[in-house]
Short mmCIF file of C-alpha atoms and ligand atoms in Angstrom, two decimals:
data_model
loop_
_atom_site.label_atom_id
_atom_site.label_comp_id
_atom_site.label_asym_id
_atom_site.label_seq_id
_atom_site.Cartn_x
_atom_site.Cartn_y
_atom_site.Cartn_z
CA ALA U 27 89.82 142.95 74.81
CA LEU U 28 90.67 139.39 73.74
CA ALA U 29 88.58 137.99 76.56
CA VAL U 30 85.59 139.85 75.20
CA ILE U 31 85.87 138.71 71.58
CA ALA U 32 86.94 135.09 72.19
CA PRO U 33 84.22 132.48 71.63
CA GLN U 34 83.17 130.95 74.95
CA ASP U 35 83.48 127.45 73.53
CA LEU U 36 85.28 126.03 76.56
CA ALA U 37 82.69 127.26 79.05
CA GLY U 38 81.92 124.65 81.69
CA LEU U 39 85.29 122.88 81.31
CA ARG U 40 87.59 122.59 84.31
CA VAL U 41 91.15 122.70 83.11
CA VAL U 42 94.54 122.34 84.77
CA VAL U 43 97.71 123.33 82.92
CA SER U 44 101.31 122.88 84.08
CA THR U 45 104.01 125.18 82.80
CA GLY U 46 107.68 126.09 83.22
CA GLY U 47 110.67 124.00 84.14
CA THR U 48 111.26 122.17 87.39
CA ARG U 49 114.45 122.68 89.40
CA GLU U 50 116.03 119.92 91.45
CA PRO U 51 118.22 121.18 94.30
CA LEU U 52 121.75 119.96 94.78
CA ASP U 53 122.60 122.17 97.73
CA PRO U 54 121.17 125.45 99.11
CA VAL U 55 122.46 127.47 96.15
CA ARG U 56 122.47 125.05 93.19
CA PHE U 57 119.97 123.10 91.15
CA LEU U 58 119.55 121.02 88.00
CA GLY U 59 117.16 122.83 85.67
CA ASN U 60 116.20 123.25 82.04
CA ARG U 61 115.54 126.01 79.54
CA SER U 62 111.76 125.98 79.52
CA SER U 63 110.46 129.56 79.58
CA GLY U 64 106.89 128.64 80.52
CA ARG U 65 105.51 130.67 77.61
CA GLN U 66 103.58 127.93 75.81
CA GLY U 67 101.92 126.59 78.97
CA THR U 68 100.97 130.05 80.13
CA ALA U 69 99.53 130.85 76.69
CA LEU U 70 97.49 127.62 76.90
CA ALA U 71 96.08 128.63 80.28
CA ARG U 72 95.32 132.17 79.08
CA ALA U 73 93.61 130.92 75.91
CA ALA U 74 91.46 128.46 77.86
CA ALA U 75 90.42 131.14 80.35
CA ASP U 76 89.59 133.57 77.55
CA ARG U 77 87.44 130.86 75.93
CA GLY U 78 85.44 130.37 79.12
CA ALA U 79 87.16 127.46 80.91
CA ALA U 80 87.79 127.41 84.67
CA VAL U 81 91.58 127.19 84.72
CA THR U 82 94.20 126.32 87.33
CA LEU U 83 97.82 126.98 86.40
CA VAL U 84 100.57 124.96 88.09
CA ALA U 85 103.75 126.91 87.47
CA ALA U 86 107.30 125.72 87.93
CA HIS U 87 110.18 128.09 87.12
CA THR U 88 109.42 130.50 84.26
CA ASP U 89 111.24 133.38 82.61
CA ALA U 90 110.70 136.82 84.09
CA GLY U 91 107.37 138.39 83.18
CA VAL U 92 105.90 135.28 81.54
CA LEU U 93 103.36 134.63 84.30
CA ASP U 94 102.01 138.18 83.95
CA GLU U 95 100.12 136.78 80.95
CA ALA U 96 98.16 134.54 83.31
CA GLY U 97 96.43 137.59 84.78
CA THR U 98 93.86 136.51 87.35
CA ILE U 99 94.08 132.75 86.63
CA PRO U 100 94.45 130.86 89.96
CA MET U 101 98.05 129.72 90.20
CA ARG U 102 100.10 127.29 92.26
CA ARG U 103 103.85 127.74 92.27
CA VAL U 104 106.11 124.68 92.49
CA GLY U 105 109.84 124.05 92.43
CA THR U 106 110.70 120.38 92.06
CA ALA U 107 109.19 117.53 90.05
CA ALA U 108 107.86 116.07 93.31
CA GLU U 109 106.12 119.35 94.20
CA LEU U 110 104.71 119.58 90.70
CA GLN U 111 103.38 116.05 90.98
CA ALA U 112 101.64 116.76 94.30
CA ALA U 113 100.02 119.91 92.89
CA MET U 114 98.92 118.15 89.70
CA VAL U 115 97.44 115.13 91.46
CA ASP U 116 95.50 117.50 93.70
CA ALA U 117 94.26 119.72 90.85
CA ALA U 118 93.51 116.73 88.59
CA ALA U 119 90.92 115.40 91.04
CA ASP U 120 88.17 117.58 89.58
CA ALA U 121 89.62 118.45 86.16
CA ASP U 122 88.03 117.64 82.82
CA VAL U 123 91.22 118.41 80.90
CA ILE U 124 94.84 118.13 82.05
CA VAL U 125 97.62 119.70 79.98
CA MET U 126 101.20 118.80 80.94
CA ALA U 127 103.18 121.55 79.25
CA ALA U 128 105.79 121.73 82.04
CA ALA U 129 109.34 120.55 81.38
CA VAL U 130 109.76 118.10 84.24
CA ALA U 131 113.21 116.99 85.33
CA ASP U 132 113.79 113.33 84.52
CA TYR U 133 116.44 113.01 87.24
CA ARG U 134 117.25 114.64 90.56
CA PRO U 135 120.40 114.50 92.66
CA ALA U 136 120.34 111.35 94.81
CA SER U 137 121.04 113.46 97.87
CA VAL U 138 120.72 117.16 98.67
CA SER U 139 123.56 118.65 100.71
CA ASP U 140 122.56 120.73 103.75
CA GLY U 141 125.63 122.87 103.27
CA LYS U 142 126.99 124.42 100.10
CA LEU U 143 129.14 121.83 98.35
CA SER U 144 132.80 122.78 98.33
CA LYS U 145 135.27 121.94 95.63
CA ASP U 146 138.01 121.45 98.20
CA ALA U 147 137.59 117.69 98.38
CA VAL U 148 137.72 117.09 94.64
CA SER U 149 139.63 120.08 93.31
CA GLY U 150 141.62 119.09 90.24
CA HIS U 151 139.49 116.00 89.68
CA ALA U 152 136.21 115.32 87.93
CA ARG U 153 133.20 115.28 90.21
CA THR U 154 130.51 112.67 89.73
CA LEU U 155 126.89 113.50 90.57
CA GLU U 156 124.67 110.59 91.42
CA LEU U 157 121.18 111.07 89.97
CA VAL U 158 117.97 109.15 90.53
CA GLU U 159 114.86 109.18 88.36
CA THR U 160 111.94 111.43 89.27
CA GLU U 161 108.36 110.20 89.14
CA ASP U 162 106.73 110.47 85.73
CA VAL U 163 103.89 112.87 86.59
CA LEU U 164 102.07 112.43 83.29
CA ALA U 165 102.21 108.62 83.48
CA GLY U 166 100.72 108.76 86.97
CA LEU U 167 97.89 111.04 85.81
CA VAL U 168 97.17 108.70 82.89
CA ARG U 169 97.03 105.69 85.24
CA ALA U 170 94.55 107.57 87.45
CA ARG U 171 92.53 109.01 84.54
CA ARG U 172 88.81 109.21 85.25
CA GLU U 173 86.02 108.58 82.75
CA GLY U 174 85.60 111.70 80.62
CA GLN U 175 88.99 113.18 81.51
CA THR U 176 91.20 114.29 78.61
CA ILE U 177 94.97 114.24 79.15
CA VAL U 178 97.32 116.18 76.90
CA GLY U 179 101.08 115.63 76.94
CA PHE U 180 103.90 117.57 75.35
CA ALA U 181 107.02 116.27 73.69
CA ALA U 182 109.93 118.52 72.82
CA GLU U 183 112.19 116.50 70.55
CA THR U 184 115.46 117.10 68.81
CA ALA U 185 114.83 115.37 65.48
CA ALA U 186 116.73 115.01 62.20
CA ASP U 187 113.67 115.90 60.07
CA ASP U 188 109.85 115.97 60.09
CA ALA U 189 109.52 112.22 59.55
CA ASP U 190 111.87 111.51 62.46
CA LEU U 191 109.95 114.01 64.61
CA LEU U 192 106.63 112.31 63.85
CA ASP U 193 108.13 108.91 64.47
CA ARG U 194 109.50 109.89 67.88
CA GLY U 195 106.23 111.61 68.74
CA ARG U 196 104.15 108.55 67.84
CA ARG U 197 106.30 106.25 69.91
CA LYS U 198 106.10 108.58 72.91
CA HIS U 199 102.34 108.99 72.49
CA ALA U 200 101.85 105.21 72.51
CA ARG U 201 104.18 104.79 75.49
CA LYS U 202 102.49 107.56 77.50
CA GLY U 203 98.87 106.61 76.79
CA THR U 204 97.87 110.27 76.41
CA ASP U 205 94.70 111.35 74.58
CA LEU U 206 96.64 114.01 72.69
CA LEU U 207 100.37 114.63 72.37
CA VAL U 208 101.67 118.02 71.24
CA VAL U 209 105.02 117.49 69.53
CA ASN U 210 107.50 120.22 68.75
CA ARG U 211 111.02 120.29 67.47
CA VAL U 212 113.67 121.89 69.65
CA GLY U 213 117.35 122.51 69.25
CA TRP U 214 119.98 124.83 70.60
CA THR U 215 117.84 127.65 69.23
CA GLY U 216 114.07 127.85 68.81
CA GLY U 217 111.24 126.22 70.73
CA PHE U 218 111.89 126.79 74.40
CA GLU U 219 112.69 130.47 74.57
CA ALA U 220 111.17 131.64 71.30
CA SER U 221 107.86 133.51 71.13
CA GLU U 222 106.79 131.51 68.05
CA ASN U 223 106.27 127.78 67.96
CA THR U 224 105.51 125.02 65.46
CA VAL U 225 103.71 121.90 66.63
CA VAL U 226 102.03 118.73 65.44
CA VAL U 227 99.18 117.37 67.56
CA LEU U 228 98.78 113.59 67.62
CA GLY U 229 95.46 111.98 68.49
CA ARG U 230 94.55 108.46 69.44
CA ALA U 231 96.35 105.87 67.28
CA GLY U 232 98.94 108.49 66.39
CA ALA U 233 96.97 110.33 63.69
CA VAL U 234 97.90 113.97 63.10
CA VAL U 235 94.80 115.85 64.26
CA ALA U 236 96.25 119.37 64.04
CA GLU U 237 99.29 121.26 62.87
CA ALA U 238 99.96 124.79 63.99
CA SER U 239 102.65 127.37 63.53
CA GLY U 240 102.67 130.89 64.86
CA THR U 241 102.61 132.71 68.13
CA LYS U 242 102.33 130.63 71.27
CA ARG U 243 98.77 131.96 71.61
CA GLN U 244 97.90 130.76 68.09
CA VAL U 245 99.39 127.37 68.88
CA ALA U 246 97.46 127.31 72.17
CA ASP U 247 94.16 127.98 70.37
CA ALA U 248 94.91 125.16 67.90
CA VAL U 249 95.59 122.78 70.81
CA TRP U 250 92.26 123.73 72.43
CA ASP U 251 90.49 123.17 69.10
CA ALA U 252 92.06 119.69 69.04
CA VAL U 253 90.93 119.07 72.64
CA ARG U 254 87.38 120.00 71.67
CA GLY U 255 87.61 117.63 68.71
CA ALA U 256 88.92 114.80 70.90
CA ARG U 257 86.08 115.28 73.40
CA GLY U 258 83.48 115.14 70.59
N1 CTP J 322 106.70 114.37 82.08
C1 CTP J 322 106.21 114.19 83.36
N2 CTP J 322 107.04 113.77 84.36
C2 CTP J 322 108.34 113.51 84.11
C3 CTP J 322 108.86 113.68 82.80
C4 CTP J 322 108.00 114.12 81.81
O1 CTP J 322 105.03 114.42 83.57
N3 CTP J 322 109.13 113.10 85.12
C5 CTP J 322 105.77 114.80 81.02
C6 CTP J 322 106.09 116.14 80.38
O2 CTP J 322 105.43 117.19 81.07
C7 CTP J 322 105.52 115.98 78.98
C8 CTP J 322 105.65 114.49 78.71
O3 CTP J 322 105.82 113.87 79.99
O4 CTP J 322 104.15 116.31 78.92
C9 CTP J 322 106.78 114.10 77.81
O5 CTP J 322 107.99 114.57 78.35
P1 CTP J 322 109.34 114.19 77.62
O6 CTP J 322 110.48 114.74 78.40
O7 CTP J 322 109.21 114.56 76.18
O8 CTP J 322 109.31 112.58 77.68
P2 CTP J 322 109.94 111.55 78.67
O9 CTP J 322 108.90 110.50 78.90
O10 CTP J 322 110.51 112.21 79.88
O11 CTP J 322 111.08 110.87 77.80
P3 CTP J 322 112.51 111.46 77.29
O12 CTP J 322 112.82 112.69 78.09
O13 CTP J 322 113.46 110.34 77.53
O14 CTP J 322 112.31 111.75 75.83
CA1 CA J 323 112.02 113.95 79.80
#
């Protein structure tokens, strides 16, 4: 029913959205991951499709059932940050708008063991994992940005208060070179796994161009309104 009543104000736009959390393998049975549920990214993809955009969803790990919301949206499943990068670079080639809502691992284990790691060798001692940085997918997309392409980043920050949150968001926005940055506050509770979300959207020069609080769908619609505003 939503698809029928939504305004088709994104018709003609080709959109790619990433969602979920990447997982970096350590051995055949273990990985480094994060708590992203994939709900906000999936809601962004659903909202864009309902508003008439041609959407591709690049999905890393999500909570059970979350991707059901995507319905018939074309989807590419990925595991690691490297896989997500390959899928995004590919999908970005003919995209008008790129939304990086995925929680991408910043580090991966320096080596992946072919066999299951055993504690025999280090039992009774601390074990040290060597980690190396992953590629910054968003930074690469920004470097390769084409004329007319709008790139939206996300920043989940633990902040002391609203001023601190805005400050961190503005610094990240400037560093990343994104057109829009969607900033939200996370902690041990709220944000990642919650069904409601509160965000501030920063535009060029760090101005607040939107604030939204509500369901992840309501937040998604506010982000798309901001994208329309940024594209003029
Ligand atoms: N991102 C990415 N590739 C990475 C890490 C992050 O594309 N290897 C993207 C995320 O999808 C998000 C944005 O960059 O859209 C900001 O992610 P965030 O983790 O907040 O920022 P980082 O630059 O990784 O900095 P830090 O984690 O130190 O705050
Ligand atoms: Ca990070």
